[in-house]
PDB file of C-alpha atoms and ligand atoms in Angstrom:
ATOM      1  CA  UNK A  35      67.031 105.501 111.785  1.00 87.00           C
ATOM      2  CA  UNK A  36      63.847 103.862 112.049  1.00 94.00           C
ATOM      3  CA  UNK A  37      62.803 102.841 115.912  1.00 97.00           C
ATOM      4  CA  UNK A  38      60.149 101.050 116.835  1.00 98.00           C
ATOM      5  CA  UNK A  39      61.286  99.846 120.390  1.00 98.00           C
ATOM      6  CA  UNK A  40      63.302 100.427 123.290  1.00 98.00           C
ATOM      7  CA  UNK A  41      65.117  98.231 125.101  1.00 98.00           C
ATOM      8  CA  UNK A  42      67.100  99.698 128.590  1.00 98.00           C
ATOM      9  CA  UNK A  43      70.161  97.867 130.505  1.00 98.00           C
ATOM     10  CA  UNK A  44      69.235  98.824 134.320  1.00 98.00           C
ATOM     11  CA  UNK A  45      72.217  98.576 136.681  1.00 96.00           C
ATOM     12  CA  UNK A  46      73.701 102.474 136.183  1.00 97.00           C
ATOM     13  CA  UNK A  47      71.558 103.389 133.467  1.00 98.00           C
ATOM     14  CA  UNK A  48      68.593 103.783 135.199  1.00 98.00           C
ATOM     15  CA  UNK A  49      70.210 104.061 138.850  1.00 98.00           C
ATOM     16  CA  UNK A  50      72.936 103.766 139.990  1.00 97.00           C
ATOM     17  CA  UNK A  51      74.025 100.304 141.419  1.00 96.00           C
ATOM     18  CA  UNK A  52      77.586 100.694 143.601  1.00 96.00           C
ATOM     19  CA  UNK A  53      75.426 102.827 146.846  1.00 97.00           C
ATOM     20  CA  UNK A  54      72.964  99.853 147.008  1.00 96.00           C
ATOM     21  CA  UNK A  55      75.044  96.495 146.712  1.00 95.00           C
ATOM     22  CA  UNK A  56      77.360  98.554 149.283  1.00 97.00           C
ATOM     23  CA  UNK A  57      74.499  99.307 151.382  1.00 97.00           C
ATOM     24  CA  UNK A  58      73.091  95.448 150.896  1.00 97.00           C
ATOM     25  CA  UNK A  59      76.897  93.974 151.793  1.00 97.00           C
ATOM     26  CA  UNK A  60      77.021  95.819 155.173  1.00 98.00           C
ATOM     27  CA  UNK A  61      73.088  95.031 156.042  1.00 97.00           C
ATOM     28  CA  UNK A  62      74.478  91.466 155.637  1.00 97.00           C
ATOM     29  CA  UNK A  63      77.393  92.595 157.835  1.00 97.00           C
ATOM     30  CA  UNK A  64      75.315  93.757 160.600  1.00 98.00           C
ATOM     31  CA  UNK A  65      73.205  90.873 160.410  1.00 98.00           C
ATOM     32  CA  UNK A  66      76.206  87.981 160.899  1.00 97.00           C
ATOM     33  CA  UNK A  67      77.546  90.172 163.303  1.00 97.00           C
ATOM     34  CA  UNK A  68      74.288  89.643 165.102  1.00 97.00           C
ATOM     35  CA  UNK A  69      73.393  85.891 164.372  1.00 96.00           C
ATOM     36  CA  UNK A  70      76.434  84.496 163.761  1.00 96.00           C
ATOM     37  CA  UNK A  71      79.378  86.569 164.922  1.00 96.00           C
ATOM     38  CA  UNK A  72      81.966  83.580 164.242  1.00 96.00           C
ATOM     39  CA  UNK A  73      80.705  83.745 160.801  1.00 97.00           C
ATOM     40  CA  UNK A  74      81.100  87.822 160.840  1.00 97.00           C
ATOM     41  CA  UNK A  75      84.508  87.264 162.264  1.00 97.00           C
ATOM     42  CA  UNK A  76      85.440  84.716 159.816  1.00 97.00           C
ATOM     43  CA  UNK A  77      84.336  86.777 157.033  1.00 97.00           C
ATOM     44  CA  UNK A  78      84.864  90.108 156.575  1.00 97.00           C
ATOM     45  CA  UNK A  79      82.575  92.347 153.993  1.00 97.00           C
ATOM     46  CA  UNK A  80      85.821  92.083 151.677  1.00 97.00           C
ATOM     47  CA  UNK A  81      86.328  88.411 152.041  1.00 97.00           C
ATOM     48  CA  UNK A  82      83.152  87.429 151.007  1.00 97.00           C
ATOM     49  CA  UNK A  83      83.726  89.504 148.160  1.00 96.00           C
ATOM     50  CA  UNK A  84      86.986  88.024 147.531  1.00 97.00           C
ATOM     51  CA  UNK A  85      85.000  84.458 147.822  1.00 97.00           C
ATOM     52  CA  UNK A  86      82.300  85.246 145.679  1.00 95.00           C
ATOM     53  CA  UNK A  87      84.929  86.364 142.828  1.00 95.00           C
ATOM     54  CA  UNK A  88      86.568  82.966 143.275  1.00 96.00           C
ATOM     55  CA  UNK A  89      83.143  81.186 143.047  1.00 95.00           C
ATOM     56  CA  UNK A  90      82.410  82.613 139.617  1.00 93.00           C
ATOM     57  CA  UNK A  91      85.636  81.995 138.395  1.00 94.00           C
ATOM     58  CA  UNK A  92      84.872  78.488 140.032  1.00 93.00           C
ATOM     59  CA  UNK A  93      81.426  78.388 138.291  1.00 90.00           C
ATOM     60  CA  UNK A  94      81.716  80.187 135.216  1.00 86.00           C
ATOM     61  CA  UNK A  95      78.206  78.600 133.850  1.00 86.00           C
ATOM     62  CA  UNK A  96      76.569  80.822 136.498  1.00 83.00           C
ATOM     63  CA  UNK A  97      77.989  84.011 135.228  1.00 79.00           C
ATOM     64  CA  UNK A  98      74.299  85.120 134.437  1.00 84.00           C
ATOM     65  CA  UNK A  99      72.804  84.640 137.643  1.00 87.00           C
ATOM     66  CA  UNK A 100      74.383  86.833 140.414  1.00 86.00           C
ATOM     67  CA  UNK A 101      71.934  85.876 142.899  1.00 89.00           C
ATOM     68  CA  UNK A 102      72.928  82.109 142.615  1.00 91.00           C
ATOM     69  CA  UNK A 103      76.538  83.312 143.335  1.00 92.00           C
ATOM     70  CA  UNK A 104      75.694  85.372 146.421  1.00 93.00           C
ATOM     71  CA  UNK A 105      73.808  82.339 147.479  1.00 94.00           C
ATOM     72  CA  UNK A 106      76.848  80.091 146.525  1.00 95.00           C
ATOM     73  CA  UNK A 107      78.881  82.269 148.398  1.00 96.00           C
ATOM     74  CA  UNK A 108      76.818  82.791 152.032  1.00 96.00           C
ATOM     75  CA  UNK A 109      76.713  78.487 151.911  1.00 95.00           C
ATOM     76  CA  UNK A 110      80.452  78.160 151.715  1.00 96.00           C
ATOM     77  CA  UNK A 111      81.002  80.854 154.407  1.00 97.00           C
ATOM     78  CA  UNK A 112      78.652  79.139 156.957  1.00 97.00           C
ATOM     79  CA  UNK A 113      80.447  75.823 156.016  1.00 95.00           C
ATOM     80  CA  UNK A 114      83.925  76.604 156.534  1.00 96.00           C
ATOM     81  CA  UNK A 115      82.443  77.669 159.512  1.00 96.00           C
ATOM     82  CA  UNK A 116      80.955  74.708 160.440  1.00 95.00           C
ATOM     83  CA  UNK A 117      77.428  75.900 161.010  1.00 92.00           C
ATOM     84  CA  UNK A 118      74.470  73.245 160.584  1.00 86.00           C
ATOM     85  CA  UNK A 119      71.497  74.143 158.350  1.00 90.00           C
ATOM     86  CA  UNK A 120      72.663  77.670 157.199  1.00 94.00           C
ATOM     87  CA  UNK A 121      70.220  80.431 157.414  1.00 96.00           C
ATOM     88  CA  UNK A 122      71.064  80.846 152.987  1.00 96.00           C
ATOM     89  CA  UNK A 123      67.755  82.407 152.251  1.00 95.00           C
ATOM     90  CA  UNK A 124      67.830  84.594 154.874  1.00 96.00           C
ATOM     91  CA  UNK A 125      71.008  85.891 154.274  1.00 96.00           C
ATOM     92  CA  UNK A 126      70.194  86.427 150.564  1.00 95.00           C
ATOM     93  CA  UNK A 127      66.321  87.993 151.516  1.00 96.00           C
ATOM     94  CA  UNK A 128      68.808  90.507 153.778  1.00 97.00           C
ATOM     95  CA  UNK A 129      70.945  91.036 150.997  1.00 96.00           C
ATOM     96  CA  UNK A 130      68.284  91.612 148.024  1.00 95.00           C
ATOM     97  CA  UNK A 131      65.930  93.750 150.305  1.00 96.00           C
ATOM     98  CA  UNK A 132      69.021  96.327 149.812  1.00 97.00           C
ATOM     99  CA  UNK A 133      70.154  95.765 147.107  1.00 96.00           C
ATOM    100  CA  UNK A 134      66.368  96.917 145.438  1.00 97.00           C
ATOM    101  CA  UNK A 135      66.436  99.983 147.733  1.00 97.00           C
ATOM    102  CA  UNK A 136      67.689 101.890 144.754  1.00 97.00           C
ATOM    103  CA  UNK A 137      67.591 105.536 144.229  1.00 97.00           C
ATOM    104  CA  UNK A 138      66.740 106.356 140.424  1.00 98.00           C
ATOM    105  CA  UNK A 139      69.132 108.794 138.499  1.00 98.00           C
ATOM    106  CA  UNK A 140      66.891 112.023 139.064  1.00 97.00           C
ATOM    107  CA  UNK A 141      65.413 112.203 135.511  1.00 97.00           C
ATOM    108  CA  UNK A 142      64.931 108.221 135.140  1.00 98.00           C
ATOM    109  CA  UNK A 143      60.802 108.337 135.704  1.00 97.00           C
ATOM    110  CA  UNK A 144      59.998 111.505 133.616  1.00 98.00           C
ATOM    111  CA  UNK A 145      62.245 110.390 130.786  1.00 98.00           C
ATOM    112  CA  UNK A 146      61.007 107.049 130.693  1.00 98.00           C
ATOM    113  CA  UNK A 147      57.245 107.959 130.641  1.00 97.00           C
ATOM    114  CA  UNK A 148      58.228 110.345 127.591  1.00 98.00           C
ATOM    115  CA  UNK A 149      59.921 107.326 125.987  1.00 98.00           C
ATOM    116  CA  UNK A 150      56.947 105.302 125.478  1.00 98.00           C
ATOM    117  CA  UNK A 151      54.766 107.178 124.999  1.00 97.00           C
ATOM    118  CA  UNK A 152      56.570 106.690 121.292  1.00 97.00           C
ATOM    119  CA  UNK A 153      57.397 102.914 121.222  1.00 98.00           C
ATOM    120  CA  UNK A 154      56.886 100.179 123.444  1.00 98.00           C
ATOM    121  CA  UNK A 155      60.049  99.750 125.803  1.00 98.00           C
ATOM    122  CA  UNK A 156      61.935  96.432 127.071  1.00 98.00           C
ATOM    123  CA  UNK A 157      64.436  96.011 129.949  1.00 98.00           C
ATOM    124  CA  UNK A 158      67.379  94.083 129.298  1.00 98.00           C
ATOM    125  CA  UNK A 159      69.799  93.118 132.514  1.00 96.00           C
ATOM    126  CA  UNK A 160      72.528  90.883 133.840  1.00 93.00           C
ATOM    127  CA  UNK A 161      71.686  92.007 137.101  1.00 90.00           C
ATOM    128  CA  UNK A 162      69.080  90.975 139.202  1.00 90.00           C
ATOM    129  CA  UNK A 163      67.244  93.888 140.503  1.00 94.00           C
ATOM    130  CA  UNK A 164      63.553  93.320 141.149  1.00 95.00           C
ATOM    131  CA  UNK A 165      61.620  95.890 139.255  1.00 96.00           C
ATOM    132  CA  UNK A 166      57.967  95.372 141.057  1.00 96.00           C
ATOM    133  CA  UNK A 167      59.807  96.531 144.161  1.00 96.00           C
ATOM    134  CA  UNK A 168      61.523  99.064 142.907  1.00 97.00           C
ATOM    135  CA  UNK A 169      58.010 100.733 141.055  1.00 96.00           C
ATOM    136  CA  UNK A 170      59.142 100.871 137.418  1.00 97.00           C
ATOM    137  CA  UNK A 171      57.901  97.469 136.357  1.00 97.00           C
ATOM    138  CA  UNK A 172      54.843  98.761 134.746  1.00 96.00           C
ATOM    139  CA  UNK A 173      56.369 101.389 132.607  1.00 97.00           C
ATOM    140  CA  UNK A 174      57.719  98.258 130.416  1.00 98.00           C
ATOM    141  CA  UNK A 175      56.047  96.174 128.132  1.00 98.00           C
ATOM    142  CA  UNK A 176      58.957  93.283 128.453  1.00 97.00           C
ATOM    143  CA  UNK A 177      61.166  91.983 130.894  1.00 97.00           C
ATOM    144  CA  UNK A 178      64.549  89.732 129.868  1.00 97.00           C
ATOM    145  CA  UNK A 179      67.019  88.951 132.555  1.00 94.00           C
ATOM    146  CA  UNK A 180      69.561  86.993 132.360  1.00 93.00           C
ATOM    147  CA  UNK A 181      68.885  84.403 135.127  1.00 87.00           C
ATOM    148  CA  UNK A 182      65.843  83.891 133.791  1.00 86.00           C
ATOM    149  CA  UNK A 183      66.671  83.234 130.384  1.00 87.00           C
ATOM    150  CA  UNK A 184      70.456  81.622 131.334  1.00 89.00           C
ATOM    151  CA  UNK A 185      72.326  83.895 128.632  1.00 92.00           C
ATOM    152  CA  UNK A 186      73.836  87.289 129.880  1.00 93.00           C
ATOM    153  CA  UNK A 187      74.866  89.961 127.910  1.00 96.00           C
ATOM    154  CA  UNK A 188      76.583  90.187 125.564  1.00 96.00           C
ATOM    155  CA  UNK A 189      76.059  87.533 124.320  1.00 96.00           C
ATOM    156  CA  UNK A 190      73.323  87.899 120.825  1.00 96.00           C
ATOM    157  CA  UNK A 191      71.136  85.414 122.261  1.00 96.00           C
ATOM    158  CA  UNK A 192      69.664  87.436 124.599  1.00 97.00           C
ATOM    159  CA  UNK A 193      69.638  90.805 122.591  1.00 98.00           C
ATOM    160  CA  UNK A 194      67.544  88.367 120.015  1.00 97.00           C
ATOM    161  CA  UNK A 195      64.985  87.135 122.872  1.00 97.00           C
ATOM    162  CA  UNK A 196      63.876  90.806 123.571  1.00 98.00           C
ATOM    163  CA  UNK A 197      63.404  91.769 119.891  1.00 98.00           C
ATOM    164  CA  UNK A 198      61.295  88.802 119.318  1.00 97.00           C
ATOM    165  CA  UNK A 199      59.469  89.302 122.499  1.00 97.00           C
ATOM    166  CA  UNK A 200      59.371  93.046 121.373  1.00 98.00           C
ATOM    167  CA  UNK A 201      58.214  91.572 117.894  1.00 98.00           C
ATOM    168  CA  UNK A 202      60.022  94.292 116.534  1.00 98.00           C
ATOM    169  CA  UNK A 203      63.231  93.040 114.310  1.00 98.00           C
ATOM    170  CA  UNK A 204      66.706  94.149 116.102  1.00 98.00           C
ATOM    171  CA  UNK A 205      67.532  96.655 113.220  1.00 98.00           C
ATOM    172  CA  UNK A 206      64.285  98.240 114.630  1.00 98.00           C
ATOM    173  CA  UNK A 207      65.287  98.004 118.379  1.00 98.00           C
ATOM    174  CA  UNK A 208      67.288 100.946 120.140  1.00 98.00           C
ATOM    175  CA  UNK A 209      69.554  99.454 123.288  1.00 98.00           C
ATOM    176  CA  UNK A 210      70.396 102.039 125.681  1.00 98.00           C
ATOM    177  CA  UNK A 211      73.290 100.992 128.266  1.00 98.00           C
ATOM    178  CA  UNK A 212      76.171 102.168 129.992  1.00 98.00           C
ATOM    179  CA  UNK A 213      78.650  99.465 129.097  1.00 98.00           C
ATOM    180  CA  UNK A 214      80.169  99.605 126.229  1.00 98.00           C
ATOM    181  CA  UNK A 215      80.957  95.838 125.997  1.00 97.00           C
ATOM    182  CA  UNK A 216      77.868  94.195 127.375  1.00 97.00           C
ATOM    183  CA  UNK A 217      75.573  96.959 125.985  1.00 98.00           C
ATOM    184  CA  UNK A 218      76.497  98.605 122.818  1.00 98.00           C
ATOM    185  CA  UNK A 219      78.872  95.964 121.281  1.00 98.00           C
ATOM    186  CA  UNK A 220      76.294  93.018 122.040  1.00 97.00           C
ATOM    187  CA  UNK A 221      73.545  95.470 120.973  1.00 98.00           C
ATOM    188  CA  UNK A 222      75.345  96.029 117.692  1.00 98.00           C
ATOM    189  CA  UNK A 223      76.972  92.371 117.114  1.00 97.00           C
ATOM    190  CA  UNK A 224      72.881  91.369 117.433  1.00 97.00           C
ATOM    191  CA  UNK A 225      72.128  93.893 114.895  1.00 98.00           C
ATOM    192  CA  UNK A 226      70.554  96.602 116.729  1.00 98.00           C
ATOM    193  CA  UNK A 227      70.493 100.228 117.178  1.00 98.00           C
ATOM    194  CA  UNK A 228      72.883 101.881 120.400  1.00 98.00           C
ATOM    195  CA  UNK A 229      72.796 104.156 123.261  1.00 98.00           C
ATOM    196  CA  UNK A 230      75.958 104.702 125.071  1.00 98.00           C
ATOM    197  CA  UNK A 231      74.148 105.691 128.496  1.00 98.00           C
ATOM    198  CA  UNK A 232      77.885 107.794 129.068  1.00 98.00           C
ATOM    199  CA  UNK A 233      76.820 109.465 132.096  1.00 96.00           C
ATOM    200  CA  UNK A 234      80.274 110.448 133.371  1.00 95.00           C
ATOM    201  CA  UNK A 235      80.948 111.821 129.707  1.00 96.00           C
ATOM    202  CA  UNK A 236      84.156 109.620 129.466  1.00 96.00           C
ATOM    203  CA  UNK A 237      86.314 108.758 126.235  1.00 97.00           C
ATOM    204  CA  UNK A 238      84.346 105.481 124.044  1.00 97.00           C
ATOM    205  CA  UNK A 239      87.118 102.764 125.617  1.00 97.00           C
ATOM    206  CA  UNK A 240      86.489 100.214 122.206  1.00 97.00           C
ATOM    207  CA  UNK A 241      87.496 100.286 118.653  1.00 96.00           C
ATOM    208  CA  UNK A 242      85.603 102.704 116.793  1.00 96.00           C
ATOM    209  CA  UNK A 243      83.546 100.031 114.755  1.00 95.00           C
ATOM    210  CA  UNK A 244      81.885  99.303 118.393  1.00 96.00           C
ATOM    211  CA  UNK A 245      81.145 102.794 119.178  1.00 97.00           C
ATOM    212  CA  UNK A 246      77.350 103.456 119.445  1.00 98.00           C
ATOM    213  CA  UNK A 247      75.105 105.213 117.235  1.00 98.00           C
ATOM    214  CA  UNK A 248      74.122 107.631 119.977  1.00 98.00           C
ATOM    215  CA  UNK A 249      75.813 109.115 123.231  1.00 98.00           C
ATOM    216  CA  UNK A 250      74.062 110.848 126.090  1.00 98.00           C
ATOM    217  CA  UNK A 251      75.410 111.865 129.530  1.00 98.00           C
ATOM    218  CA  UNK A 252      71.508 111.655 130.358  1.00 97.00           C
ATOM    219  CA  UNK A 253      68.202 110.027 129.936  1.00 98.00           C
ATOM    220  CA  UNK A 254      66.427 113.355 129.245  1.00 98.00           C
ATOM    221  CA  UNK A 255      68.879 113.881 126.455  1.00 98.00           C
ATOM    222  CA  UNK A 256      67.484 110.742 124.881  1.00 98.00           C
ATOM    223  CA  UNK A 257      64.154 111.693 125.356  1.00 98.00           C
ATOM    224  CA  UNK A 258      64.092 114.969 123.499  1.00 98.00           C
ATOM    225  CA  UNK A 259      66.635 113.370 121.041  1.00 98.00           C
ATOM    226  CA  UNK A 260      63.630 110.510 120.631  1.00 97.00           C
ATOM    227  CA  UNK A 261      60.801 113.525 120.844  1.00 97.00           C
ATOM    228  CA  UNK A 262      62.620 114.781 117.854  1.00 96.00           C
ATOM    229  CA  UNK A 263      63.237 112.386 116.176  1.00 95.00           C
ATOM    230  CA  UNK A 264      59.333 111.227 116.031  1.00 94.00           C
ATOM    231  CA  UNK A 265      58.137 114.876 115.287  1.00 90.00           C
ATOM    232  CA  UNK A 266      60.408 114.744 112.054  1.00 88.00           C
ATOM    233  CA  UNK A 267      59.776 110.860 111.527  1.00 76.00           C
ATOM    234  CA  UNK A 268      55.759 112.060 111.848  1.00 69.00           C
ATOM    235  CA  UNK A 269      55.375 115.479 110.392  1.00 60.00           C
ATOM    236  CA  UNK A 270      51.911 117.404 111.255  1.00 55.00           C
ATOM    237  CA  UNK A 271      49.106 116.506 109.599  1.00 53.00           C
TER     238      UNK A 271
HETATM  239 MG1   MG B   5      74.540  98.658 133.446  1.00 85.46          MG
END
């Protein structure tokens, strides 16, 4: 194998998601049930859900940007509840303020200041976590999302976007991920190396031609698997 970049899904690979976008659903709970209780009443925690599943089966060419689904979502609640100029972008600044309040996976920072300190490193997401408020944005050296580039994963598109913006080709590029879909079989359909970020250590769900090149159950495996790997790739002078 010859790697000469990184790229890292976020959303349960480097934290994981479910605590915070629970967390972020009930702040925008309490908040309704503050500010607009008819709306709260109207719209339970699971209803909204329930709506905002229906809106991106509604809206399928917004499939790569959550936030404009939540947002989508909070305008047809008010609506159907007839309230004039809804309060949108405050119930989405409620919502995202929570939904950043991430806690890392434990070994996240140490393993990712190990990683490039071999190869430059790229974060890849269909999510739409804000990495300047959650402190890791200047341990990459590229960003892709897919709301800002309007392809999502896994689609090749957007595995090709971060290799070029890597300038490394995607036979060079190693995508680490906990999906096995969006992550390893778009990583590999694109061409590139995999990761199967397989932190629960479950059975590979796919077809074995879509099972990744590596497995870990952590990111400090991948580190000293990447240490390694450049010690041998680099033998002492
Ligand atoms: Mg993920």
């Amino acid at each position: 194998m010859d790697i000469r970049a990184v790229s890292f899904d976020l959303d349960d690979t480097l934290w994981p998601v479910l605590p915070a976008i629970l967390e972020a659903e009930q702040c925008v709970d309490r908040w309704l049930r503050h500010h607009h209780p008819d709306v709260a009443r109207a719209w339970s925690v699971q209803a909204l859900r329930d709506l905002r599943d229906q809106i991106a089966d509604e809206h399928i060419h917004l499939g790569h940007d959550l936030g404009a689904l939540r947002r989508l979502t909070m305008e047809r609640a008010f609506a159907s509840c007839g309230v004039a100029n809804p309060p949108v972008d405050e119930a989405w600044r409620i919502f995202y303020a929570a939904r950043n309040n991430v806690e890392l996976f434990p070994d996240t920072l140490t393993a990712l200041e190990r990683i490039r300190a071999h190869v430059p490193v790229a974060t890849l997401t269909n999510g739409n976590a804000d990495l300047t408020v959650i402190g890791l944005h200047h341990l990459f050296h590229q960003h892709v999302s897919s709301a800002l580039v309007g392809v999502a994963k896994p689609d090749r598109r957007i595995f090709e976007l971060v290799s070029d913006r890597l300038g490394v080709p995607p036979a060079h590029v190693l995508h680490v991920g906990d999906d096995p879909t969006m992550d390893v079989r778009g990583a590999k359909e694109a061409g590139m190396q995999t990761v199967w970020f397989n932190r629960e250590g479950g059975p590979w769900p796919l077809p074995d031609e879509f099972r990744a090149d590596l497995e870990f159950t952590n990111l400090t495996l991948l580190a000293s698997w990447l240490d390694d790997h450049f010690d041998q790739a680099q033998p002492a002078a």
